[in-house]
Coordinates of C-alpha atoms and ligand atoms in Angstrom, one line a residue:
Chain J
M230 CA 10.8 -27.3 2.0
S231 CA 8.1 -29.6 3.2
G232 CA 6.5 -29.4 6.5
R233 CA 3.4 -27.5 7.5
L234 CA 3.5 -23.8 7.0
L235 CA 1.3 -21.6 9.0
V236 CA 0.6 -18.0 8.0
V237 CA -1.2 -16.0 11.0
G238 CA -3.1 -13.0 9.2
A239 CA -4.5 -13.1 5.8
G240 CA -3.8 -9.6 4.5
Q241 CA -1.6 -8.3 1.9
A242 CA 1.6 -9.7 3.5
G243 CA 0.0 -13.0 4.4
V244 CA -1.3 -13.7 1.0
E245 CA 2.2 -12.7 -0.5
V246 CA 4.1 -15.1 1.9
A247 CA 1.8 -18.0 1.3
S248 CA 1.7 -17.7 -2.7
S249 CA 5.3 -16.9 -3.0
A250 CA 6.3 -19.7 -0.7
R251 CA 4.4 -22.2 -3.0
G252 CA 5.6 -20.5 -6.0
L253 CA 9.1 -21.2 -4.7
G254 CA 8.4 -24.7 -4.1
W255 CA 7.2 -25.0 -0.6
D256 CA 5.6 -28.6 -1.0
G257 CA 3.9 -29.1 2.3
P258 CA 0.4 -28.0 3.5
I259 CA 0.1 -24.1 3.7
T260 CA -2.6 -22.6 6.1
L261 CA -3.6 -19.0 5.9
I262 CA -5.5 -17.9 8.7
G263 CA -7.5 -14.6 9.0
Q264 CA -9.9 -13.5 11.6
E265 CA -11.9 -11.5 9.2
P266 CA -14.8 -13.2 7.3
H267 CA -14.0 -12.1 3.8
A268 CA -11.3 -13.4 1.5
P269 CA -8.2 -11.3 1.7
Y270 CA -8.6 -8.0 0.1
A271 CA -6.7 -4.9 -0.8
R272 CA -6.9 -2.1 1.8
P273 CA -6.0 1.0 0.0
P274 CA -9.2 1.4 -1.8
L275 CA -11.0 1.4 1.4
S276 CA -10.2 5.3 1.8
K277 CA -10.6 5.9 -1.8
A278 CA -12.6 4.1 -4.5
F279 CA -14.6 1.9 -2.1
L280 CA -15.6 4.8 0.0
K281 CA -16.9 6.6 -3.1
G282 CA -18.8 3.6 -3.7
E283 CA -16.9 3.0 -6.8
A284 CA -15.3 -0.4 -5.9
S285 CA -17.2 -3.6 -4.4
L286 CA -15.5 -5.9 -1.7
E287 CA -15.3 -8.5 -4.7
S288 CA -13.4 -6.2 -6.8
L289 CA -10.9 -5.6 -3.8
A290 CA -10.1 -9.4 -3.6
L291 CA -6.2 -9.9 -3.7
R292 CA -6.5 -13.5 -5.3
S293 CA -9.5 -15.4 -6.9
V294 CA -11.2 -18.4 -4.7
A295 CA -9.8 -20.8 -7.4
F296 CA -6.2 -19.3 -6.8
Y297 CA -6.1 -20.7 -3.4
A298 CA -7.5 -24.0 -4.3
E299 CA -5.1 -24.6 -7.2
Q300 CA -2.1 -23.4 -5.1
R301 CA -3.3 -25.9 -2.3
I302 CA -3.4 -23.0 0.1
D303 CA -5.7 -23.7 2.9
L304 CA -7.7 -20.3 3.5
V305 CA -9.1 -20.3 6.9
L306 CA -11.4 -17.2 7.6
D307 CA -13.3 -16.2 10.5
E308 CA -10.8 -17.6 12.8
Q309 CA -8.5 -15.6 15.3
V310 CA -5.4 -17.0 16.6
A311 CA -5.3 -16.0 20.5
H312 CA -2.2 -18.1 21.7
L313 CA 1.0 -19.1 20.3
N314 CA 3.1 -22.2 21.7
L315 CA 6.4 -21.7 19.8
T316 CA 8.2 -24.5 21.1
G317 CA 5.4 -26.8 21.0
E318 CA 4.6 -25.8 17.5
E319 CA 1.3 -25.1 17.8
A320 CA -1.0 -22.0 17.4
V321 CA -4.4 -21.9 19.0
S322 CA -7.4 -19.9 18.1
A323 CA -10.2 -18.2 20.2
S324 CA -12.7 -20.8 19.0
G325 CA -10.2 -23.4 20.7
R326 CA -9.1 -24.9 17.4
R327 CA -5.6 -26.1 17.5
W328 CA -3.2 -25.4 14.6
P329 CA 0.2 -27.4 14.5
F330 CA 2.9 -26.1 12.4
D331 CA 6.5 -26.9 11.5
R332 CA 7.0 -23.2 10.4
L333 CA 5.3 -20.0 11.4
V334 CA 4.9 -16.4 9.9
L335 CA 3.1 -13.8 11.7
A336 CA 1.4 -11.1 9.3
T337 CA -1.1 -9.6 11.8
G338 CA -0.9 -6.2 10.3
A339 CA -1.5 -3.0 12.5
Q340 CA -4.7 -1.4 13.9
P341 CA -5.5 2.2 14.5
R342 CA -4.3 4.2 17.2
P343 CA -7.4 5.2 19.6
L344 CA -7.7 8.7 20.6
P345 CA -7.1 9.1 24.3
I346 CA -9.5 12.1 25.0
D347 CA -12.9 12.4 26.3
G348 CA -15.8 11.7 24.0
A349 CA -13.9 9.4 22.1
D350 CA -16.3 6.7 22.7
L351 CA -19.4 8.7 21.6
D352 CA -21.4 7.3 18.6
G353 CA -20.3 8.7 15.3
V354 CA -16.8 8.6 16.2
L355 CA -15.1 6.1 13.8
M356 CA -11.8 4.7 12.8
L357 CA -10.8 3.0 9.5
R358 CA -8.8 -0.2 8.9
D359 CA -11.1 -2.8 7.4
V360 CA -14.0 -3.2 5.0
R361 CA -16.3 -3.3 7.8
D362 CA -15.3 0.2 9.1
A363 CA -15.2 1.4 5.6
G364 CA -18.7 0.4 5.1
I365 CA -20.0 1.9 8.2
L366 CA -18.1 5.1 7.4
A367 CA -19.5 5.3 3.8
Q368 CA -23.0 4.8 5.2
R369 CA -22.6 7.5 7.7
L370 CA -21.1 10.0 5.2
A371 CA -24.0 9.9 3.1
T372 CA -26.2 11.2 6.1
V373 CA -24.1 14.0 7.4
T374 CA -23.3 17.6 7.0
D375 CA -20.1 17.8 8.7
L376 CA -17.1 15.7 9.2
V377 CA -14.2 16.4 11.4
V378 CA -11.0 14.2 10.6
I379 CA -8.7 14.1 13.5
G380 CA -5.0 13.6 12.1
G381 CA -3.7 14.8 8.9
G382 CA -2.1 11.6 7.9
F383 CA -2.7 9.7 4.5
V384 CA -5.7 7.8 5.5
G385 CA -7.4 10.9 7.1
L386 CA -6.6 13.1 4.1
E387 CA -7.9 10.5 1.7
V388 CA -11.2 10.3 3.8
A389 CA -11.3 14.2 4.0
A390 CA -10.9 14.4 0.0
T391 CA -13.5 11.9 -0.5
A392 CA -16.0 13.5 1.6
T393 CA -15.4 17.0 0.4
A394 CA -16.0 16.0 -3.1
A395 CA -19.2 14.3 -1.8
G396 CA -20.4 17.6 -0.6
V397 CA -19.8 17.2 3.1
R398 CA -18.3 20.0 5.1
T399 CA -15.0 18.8 6.2
S400 CA -12.4 19.8 8.8
V401 CA -9.1 18.4 9.3
V402 CA -7.3 18.7 12.7
E403 CA -3.4 18.0 12.9
A404 CA -1.6 18.5 16.1
A405 CA 1.8 18.9 14.3
P406 CA 2.5 22.1 12.4
A407 CA 2.0 20.4 9.1
L408 CA 0.0 17.7 7.3
M409 CA 1.8 14.5 6.9
N410 CA 4.2 15.5 9.4
R411 CA 7.7 13.9 9.1
V412 CA 6.6 11.6 6.1
V413 CA 7.0 14.3 3.7
S414 CA 8.7 17.7 3.2
A415 CA 7.1 21.1 4.3
A416 CA 7.0 21.9 0.6
T417 CA 4.9 18.8 -0.3
A418 CA 2.7 19.2 2.6
G419 CA 2.1 22.8 2.1
F420 CA 1.1 22.0 -1.6
V421 CA -1.2 19.4 -0.5
E422 CA -2.8 21.6 2.0
A423 CA -3.5 24.2 -0.5
A424 CA -5.1 21.5 -2.7
H425 CA -7.3 20.4 0.2
L426 CA -8.2 24.0 1.1
A427 CA -9.0 24.9 -2.7
A428 CA -11.4 21.8 -2.7
G429 CA -13.2 23.2 0.2
A430 CA -12.0 21.5 3.3
R431 CA -10.9 23.5 6.4
V432 CA -7.3 22.6 7.7
F433 CA -6.2 23.2 11.3
T434 CA -2.8 22.5 12.0
G435 CA -0.8 22.8 15.2
V436 CA -3.6 22.2 17.4
R437 CA -4.9 19.4 19.1
P438 CA -8.6 18.3 19.7
H439 CA -9.4 18.8 23.4
R440 CA -12.6 16.9 23.8
L441 CA -15.7 15.7 21.7
H442 CA -19.0 16.7 22.7
G443 CA -22.0 14.7 22.6
E444 CA -25.7 15.0 22.3
G445 CA -27.8 12.0 23.3
G446 CA -24.9 9.6 23.1
A447 CA -23.8 10.8 19.5
V448 CA -21.0 13.2 18.8
S449 CA -22.0 16.5 17.9
A450 CA -18.8 18.5 17.9
V451 CA -14.9 18.6 18.4
V452 CA -13.6 21.0 20.8
L453 CA -10.1 22.1 20.0
E454 CA -7.7 22.9 22.8
D455 CA -7.8 26.6 22.1
G456 CA -11.3 26.7 22.7
R457 CA -12.7 26.6 19.1
E458 CA -15.6 24.3 18.5
L459 CA -16.1 22.5 15.2
P460 CA -19.6 20.8 14.7
A461 CA -19.5 17.5 13.7
Q462 CA -22.1 14.5 13.1
L463 CA -19.3 12.1 12.4
V464 CA -15.6 12.2 13.5
L465 CA -12.9 10.0 11.8
V466 CA -10.0 9.4 14.3
G467 CA -6.9 8.6 11.9
V468 CA -3.9 9.4 14.2
G469 CA -2.0 6.5 13.0
A470 CA -1.8 2.6 13.4
R471 CA 0.1 0.5 15.9
P472 CA 1.4 -2.8 15.2
R473 CA -0.7 -6.0 16.1
D474 CA 2.5 -7.8 17.9
E475 CA 0.5 -8.8 21.2
L476 CA 0.7 -12.5 20.0
A477 CA 4.3 -12.4 19.3
R478 CA 5.0 -10.5 22.7
A479 CA 3.1 -13.1 24.7
A480 CA 4.9 -15.9 23.1
G481 CA 8.2 -14.4 24.0
L482 CA 9.5 -12.7 21.0
R483 CA 11.3 -9.5 21.2
C484 CA 9.0 -6.6 20.2
D485 CA 9.5 -3.0 20.3
D486 CA 7.0 -1.0 18.0
G487 CA 6.4 -4.2 16.2
I488 CA 8.0 -7.7 16.0
I489 CA 11.5 -7.4 15.8
V490 CA 12.9 -8.9 12.7
D491 CA 16.3 -9.2 10.6
E492 CA 16.9 -8.5 7.1
H493 CA 16.0 -12.0 6.3
S494 CA 12.4 -11.5 8.4
F495 CA 13.5 -13.7 11.2
A496 CA 12.0 -12.8 14.6
S497 CA 14.1 -12.9 17.6
D498 CA 14.0 -16.8 17.9
G499 CA 15.9 -17.3 14.7
R500 CA 13.0 -19.5 13.4
T501 CA 9.6 -17.7 13.5
L502 CA 9.1 -15.0 10.8
A503 CA 7.1 -11.8 10.7
V504 CA 6.1 -9.6 7.9
G505 CA 4.1 -6.4 6.9
D506 CA 2.9 -3.7 9.1
C507 CA 3.4 -5.9 12.3
A508 CA 7.2 -6.1 11.7
N509 CA 10.0 -3.8 12.9
L510 CA 12.7 -4.0 10.5
P511 CA 16.3 -2.8 9.5
D512 CA 16.1 0.1 6.8
P513 CA 15.9 -1.9 3.5
S514 CA 16.9 1.4 1.4
P515 CA 20.4 1.9 0.1
A516 CA 20.5 5.5 1.4
P517 CA 23.7 6.4 3.5
E518 CA 23.0 6.7 7.1
P519 CA 19.9 4.6 7.2
A520 CA 17.5 4.6 10.0
P521 CA 18.4 1.6 12.5
R522 CA 15.1 0.3 12.5
L523 CA 11.7 1.1 11.4
R524 CA 8.2 0.0 10.6
L525 CA 6.7 0.4 7.2
E526 CA 3.0 0.7 6.5
S527 CA 2.7 0.0 2.7
V528 CA 1.7 -2.5 0.0
D529 CA 5.2 -2.3 -1.4
N530 CA 6.6 -3.2 1.9
A531 CA 4.2 -5.8 2.6
V532 CA 4.9 -7.7 -0.7
E533 CA 8.5 -7.2 -0.7
Q534 CA 9.1 -8.2 2.8
A535 CA 7.0 -11.2 2.3
K536 CA 8.8 -12.4 -0.6
V537 CA 12.1 -12.2 1.2
A538 CA 10.2 -14.1 4.1
A539 CA 9.2 -16.7 1.3
A540 CA 12.9 -17.2 0.1
T541 CA 13.9 -17.7 3.6
L542 CA 11.3 -20.3 4.2
V543 CA 12.5 -22.5 1.1
G544 CA 15.9 -22.3 2.0
A545 CA 17.2 -19.5 -0.5
P546 CA 17.6 -16.5 1.8
R547 CA 18.3 -13.1 0.4
P548 CA 18.4 -10.0 2.6
Y549 CA 15.7 -7.4 2.2
R550 CA 17.1 -4.6 0.1
G551 CA 15.1 -2.0 -1.9
V552 CA 13.8 1.5 -2.3
P553 CA 10.6 1.7 -0.2
W554 CA 7.8 3.4 -2.0
F555 CA 4.1 4.6 -1.1
W556 CA 1.2 6.3 -3.0
S557 CA -1.9 8.1 -1.5
D558 CA -4.6 9.4 -3.8
Q559 CA -6.5 12.4 -2.3
G560 CA -9.1 13.6 -4.6
A561 CA -7.5 14.9 -7.8
L562 CA -4.0 14.6 -6.0
K563 CA -1.7 11.7 -6.6
L564 CA 1.1 11.7 -4.3
Q565 CA 4.0 9.1 -4.7
I566 CA 6.9 8.8 -2.5
A567 CA 10.1 6.8 -3.3
G568 CA 12.8 6.3 -0.5
L569 CA 12.8 7.3 3.1
A570 CA 13.6 11.0 4.0
R571 CA 14.4 12.2 7.5
A572 CA 13.1 15.5 8.7
D573 CA 16.7 17.4 8.4
D574 CA 17.2 16.1 4.9
D575 CA 17.6 18.9 2.3
I576 CA 14.9 19.4 -0.5
V577 CA 15.1 20.8 -3.9
I578 CA 12.0 21.8 -5.6
R579 CA 11.0 21.1 -9.2
P580 CA 8.0 23.0 -10.0
D581 CA 6.2 21.8 -13.1
A582 CA 5.5 24.2 -15.8
R583 CA 1.8 22.4 -15.6
P584 CA -0.1 23.5 -12.9
G585 CA -0.9 21.2 -10.1
R586 CA 2.1 19.2 -10.3
M587 CA 5.3 19.0 -8.3
T588 CA 8.3 17.3 -7.6
V589 CA 10.4 17.4 -4.5
L590 CA 13.9 15.8 -4.1
R591 CA 15.5 15.0 -0.7
Y592 CA 19.0 15.2 -0.3
R593 CA 21.3 13.8 2.5
S594 CA 24.7 15.6 2.0
A595 CA 25.3 15.0 -1.8
H596 CA 23.0 11.9 -2.0
L597 CA 19.5 11.8 -3.6
V598 CA 17.7 9.9 -1.0
A599 CA 13.9 10.4 -1.6
A600 CA 11.4 11.8 -4.0
E601 CA 8.2 13.0 -3.3
C602 CA 6.1 13.5 -6.7
V603 CA 2.7 15.2 -6.8
N604 CA 0.7 14.3 -10.0
N605 CA 4.0 13.5 -11.6
P606 CA 3.9 9.8 -12.1
A607 CA 6.6 9.9 -14.7
D608 CA 9.1 11.7 -12.8
F609 CA 8.2 9.2 -9.7
L610 CA 9.0 6.1 -12.0
V611 CA 12.4 7.5 -13.1
L612 CA 13.3 8.6 -9.7
R613 CA 12.2 5.4 -8.0
K614 CA 14.4 3.5 -10.6
A615 CA 17.3 5.9 -10.1
L616 CA 17.2 5.5 -6.4
G617 CA 17.1 1.7 -6.6
A618 CA 19.9 1.5 -8.9
G619 CA 22.1 4.2 -6.9
V620 CA 22.2 6.5 -9.9
S621 CA 23.3 9.9 -8.8
L622 CA 21.5 13.0 -9.6
P623 CA 24.0 16.0 -8.5
R624 CA 22.0 18.8 -6.9
E625 CA 22.7 21.6 -9.5
K626 CA 21.1 19.4 -12.2
A627 CA 18.1 18.6 -9.9
E628 CA 17.8 22.3 -9.4
D629 CA 17.9 23.0 -13.0
T630 CA 14.2 22.6 -14.0
S631 CA 14.7 22.9 -17.7
L632 CA 16.5 19.6 -17.5
S633 CA 14.4 16.7 -18.2
L634 CA 15.0 13.9 -15.4
K635 CA 14.2 11.0 -17.8
R636 CA 16.5 12.2 -20.2
Y637 CA 19.1 13.1 -17.8
L638 CA 18.8 9.8 -15.6
Q639 CA 18.8 7.4 -18.7
V640 CA 21.8 9.0 -20.2
A641 CA 23.8 9.7 -17.1
P642 CA 26.6 7.3 -16.3
A643 CA 25.6 5.3 -13.0
Chain Z
M116 CA -17.3 -14.1 -19.7
P117 CA -14.5 -12.3 -21.0
K118 CA -11.2 -14.4 -21.9
V119 CA -7.7 -13.4 -21.3
F120 CA -4.6 -15.0 -23.2
Y121 CA -1.2 -14.0 -21.2
I122 CA 1.6 -14.9 -23.2
Q123 CA 5.1 -14.9 -21.3
P124 CA 8.4 -13.8 -22.9
D125 CA 9.4 -17.4 -23.5
G126 CA 6.1 -17.9 -25.5
S127 CA 4.0 -20.1 -23.0
E128 CA 0.6 -19.1 -22.7
T129 CA -2.0 -19.1 -20.0
V130 CA -5.7 -18.5 -20.5
V131 CA -7.9 -17.1 -17.8
E132 CA -11.5 -16.8 -17.8
A133 CA -12.2 -13.3 -16.5
V134 CA -15.0 -11.4 -14.9
A135 CA -16.4 -8.6 -17.0
G136 CA -15.5 -5.1 -15.3
D137 CA -12.2 -6.5 -13.8
S138 CA -9.1 -5.3 -15.7
V139 CA -6.5 -7.3 -17.4
M140 CA -4.2 -6.7 -14.4
Q141 CA -6.6 -7.8 -11.9
T142 CA -7.3 -10.7 -13.6
A143 CA -3.6 -11.7 -13.9
V144 CA -2.8 -11.0 -10.3
R145 CA -5.8 -12.9 -9.0
N146 CA -4.9 -16.0 -11.0
G147 CA -1.3 -15.9 -10.2
V148 CA -0.1 -15.1 -13.8
S149 CA 3.6 -14.1 -13.3
G150 CA 5.1 -11.1 -15.1
I151 CA 2.2 -8.8 -13.7
V152 CA 2.7 -7.2 -10.6
G153 CA -0.1 -4.6 -10.5
Q154 CA 1.2 -3.3 -6.8
C155 CA -0.9 -0.1 -6.7
G156 CA -4.1 -2.2 -7.3
G157 CA -4.8 -0.1 -10.6
S158 CA -4.5 3.4 -9.5
L159 CA -1.9 4.4 -12.0
S160 CA 0.8 4.7 -9.5
C161 CA 3.2 2.0 -10.1
A162 CA 3.7 1.0 -13.6
T163 CA 4.1 -2.8 -13.0
C164 CA 1.5 -3.9 -14.8
H165 CA 3.0 -3.0 -18.4
V166 CA 2.0 -5.3 -21.3
F167 CA 2.0 -5.6 -25.2
L168 CA -1.6 -5.6 -26.3
A169 CA -2.2 -7.8 -29.3
E170 CA -3.1 -5.9 -32.5
E171 CA -6.4 -7.4 -33.0
N172 CA -7.4 -5.8 -29.8
A173 CA -6.2 -2.5 -30.3
D174 CA -9.5 -0.6 -30.8
D175 CA -11.2 -2.7 -27.9
F176 CA -10.3 -0.2 -25.0
A177 CA -10.3 3.3 -24.1
P178 CA -7.3 5.2 -25.6
V179 CA -4.1 5.9 -23.5
S180 CA -4.7 8.8 -21.2
E181 CA -1.8 11.6 -20.5
D182 CA -0.7 9.9 -17.3
E183 CA -0.7 6.3 -18.6
D184 CA 1.4 7.7 -21.7
E185 CA 4.0 9.3 -19.3
M186 CA 4.2 6.2 -17.4
L187 CA 4.6 4.1 -20.2
D188 CA 7.6 6.2 -21.2
C189 CA 9.2 5.2 -18.1
A190 CA 8.2 1.5 -17.6
A191 CA 11.1 -0.9 -16.6
T192 CA 10.7 -2.8 -20.2
E193 CA 11.2 -0.6 -23.0
R194 CA 7.8 0.9 -24.6
E195 CA 6.6 -0.4 -27.8
D196 CA 3.6 1.0 -30.0
N197 CA 1.2 -1.6 -28.6
S198 CA 2.3 -1.1 -24.8
R199 CA -0.5 -0.5 -22.4
L200 CA -0.9 -0.5 -18.6
S201 CA -3.2 -3.6 -18.3
C202 CA -4.8 -2.0 -15.4
Q203 CA -6.5 0.4 -17.9
L204 CA -7.8 -2.4 -19.9
V205 CA -11.1 -3.1 -18.4
L206 CA -12.8 -6.2 -19.6
A207 CA -16.2 -6.3 -21.4
D208 CA -18.6 -9.3 -21.5
G209 CA -17.6 -11.8 -24.4
Q210 CA -14.1 -10.2 -25.0
E211 CA -11.1 -12.3 -25.9
V212 CA -8.0 -10.4 -25.3
R213 CA -4.3 -11.1 -26.0
V214 CA -1.6 -9.8 -24.3
T215 CA 2.4 -10.3 -24.0
V216 CA 4.2 -9.7 -20.6
P217 CA 7.2 -8.0 -20.8
E218 CA 10.6 -9.1 -19.5
A219 CA 10.7 -6.9 -16.5
Q220 CA 8.1 -4.8 -14.5
L221 CA 10.5 -3.3 -11.7
Ligands
LIG803 C1 -7.5 2.8 4.7 C2 -6.1 2.5 4.2 C3 -5.6 3.1 3.3 C4 -4.3 2.7 2.9 N1 -3.8 3.3 1.7 C5 -2.5 2.7 1.2 C6 -1.9 3.3 0.0 O1 -2.6 4.3 -0.9 N2 -0.9 2.9 -0.4 C7 -0.1 1.9 0.3 O2 0.9 1.5 0.0 N3 -0.6 1.7 1.4 C8 -1.9 2.0 1.6 N4 -2.3 1.5 3.0 C9 -1.5 0.3 4.0 C10 -1.8 -0.9 3.6 O3 -3.0 -1.2 3.0 C11 -0.8 -1.8 4.5 O4 0.6 -1.4 4.7 C12 -0.8 -3.2 4.0 O5 -2.2 -3.7 4.0 C13 -0.2 -4.1 5.1 O6 -0.2 -5.4 5.0 P1 -0.4 -6.6 6.1 O7 -0.7 -7.6 5.8 O8 0.9 -6.4 7.0 O9 -1.6 -6.1 7.1 P2 -3.2 -6.0 6.9 O10 -3.4 -5.8 5.4 O11 -3.7 -5.4 7.9 O12 -3.4 -7.5 7.3 C14 -3.4 -8.3 8.3 C15 -4.6 -9.2 8.6 O13 -4.3 -10.1 9.7 C16 -5.4 -10.2 10.4 N5 -5.3 -10.8 11.8 C17 -4.4 -9.8 12.8 N6 -4.4 -10.7 14.0 C18 -4.8 -11.9 13.7 C19 -4.9 -13.0 14.6 N7 -4.4 -13.0 15.7 N8 -5.7 -14.1 14.0 C20 -5.9 -13.9 12.9 N9 -6.0 -13.0 11.6 C21 -5.5 -11.9 12.4 C22 -6.2 -8.8 10.3 O14 -7.7 -9.0 10.5 C23 -5.8 -8.4 8.9 O15 -6.9 -9.1 8.0 C24 -3.6 1.8 3.6 C25 -4.1 1.0 4.7 C26 -5.5 1.5 5.2 C27 -5.8 0.8 6.3
LIG804 S1 -1.4 -1.5 -11.4 FE1 -0.2 0.2 -10.8 S2 -0.2 1.4 -12.6 FE2 -1.4 -0.4 -13.0

């Protein structure tokens, strides 16, 4: 529990590992290195409040400056680790500085997947991962009339909602037949799509962008593969993210869509740990027939997996178990998902008497495995708890919309 | 500068000098006050920022919204009359606020 702890990547997961390890009694020096010039901040608001101008970078800070000092966490910013020597217990940054360690945690996150089509390098084609990207996007949004969002995933849809609300003509292009493909049921995707259409966005599903048109080096239109042309002075590419596992790979750690870790967050050398968006982990959820491995890109996972890693570090290991959950705010829509559903899981829709709300339950044979709540935070909390506790909700009860989930699940036997 | 007094279930107290405009949740999380998680960063999505607000502060904040109200009904620790989600308690200059942290948030 003493020795030098080095955490590479000062994002949500890195901050949590460093502070939890200290909280659990790690005595030695803790160094948290991040390549961005800013103190660690929360990313979710980048596509929401920050983009709307309702939150400043300062307001996104994950911890106060005083906190790092009090906890004796040496926060090193603007320094990119370029090389790892695991046997020599040393990391080297791009600037040539050397960082010896006794224990190493990789929390390098993910980066947006680029779009491999003609014109993707034109001016006005942006991606969104960090506060710098968000600042540029916000600036550009204020000057354009037409935005095309390529990719109907969470980040793309959040930006689309913000842009439409700001009066920018917005189109969303999604190659899959439905928005948020595979992450939510078709029912939820349809509900969300209707809300975006009602807010004034255009949505094109089941079609790929073919190339981007430019004028004088700047993007002017997105040409779809069916020949349709969508005018755009700004294009946001939101086609998913890939894990930043290149350091780990070069150091000889096993990687396959992320750094392969076990339920204690150990990488393949049995000594290095990896957490957050960069890690590929065994499914922590209690659902039957869990996915063998997956990568989770969420605040919940970054925090919970980091806590597991901190416990491992201080010699009090416990396996990572829990119901992963995620939220996404898209304009007036609050979408909350608990549990991990597969495309072939059944759905039970619980419409709400109040318009604009809906809850969808996902079943794998007789088991409730996930819940998708639109503007139903109370349902979400009850279902998240039930899923975590393994409390069953028989399907015929779920189908009975006169039944209060809260009342039923609180009195039902476990 | 606003000041927040956080009282733990065991009675111990932490005092934090806050920044006006920050919420009681943000102030706790940034300063490592235990018992307030605030996973969703204040977007009314998680209910991991439940607190009991001292009576003398009852009128210092905007009232409970419909979503907050429903979420409080489902918080991990049983709701009481003075329950609030602390991400909705935005601090103003000069304010002194006392909150008690519940036993569990998840
Ligand atoms: C726009 C946006 C909106 C989101 N909205 C939501 C949401 O609503 N709900 C939700 O649950 N999740 C959301 N997420 C996902 C969530 O933010 C991530 O899952 C979470 O930030 C992952 O934390 P992390 O620490 O693994 O990675 P990150 O937060 O990405 O942190 C990794 C850090 O490591 C640094 N780094 C990488 N390599 C190196 C190196 N070699 N040397 C030094 N530093 C390095 C990076 O610069 C970065 O700062 C959103 C993400 C984005 C981008
Ligand atoms: S921080 Fe999530 S509801 Fe308050």
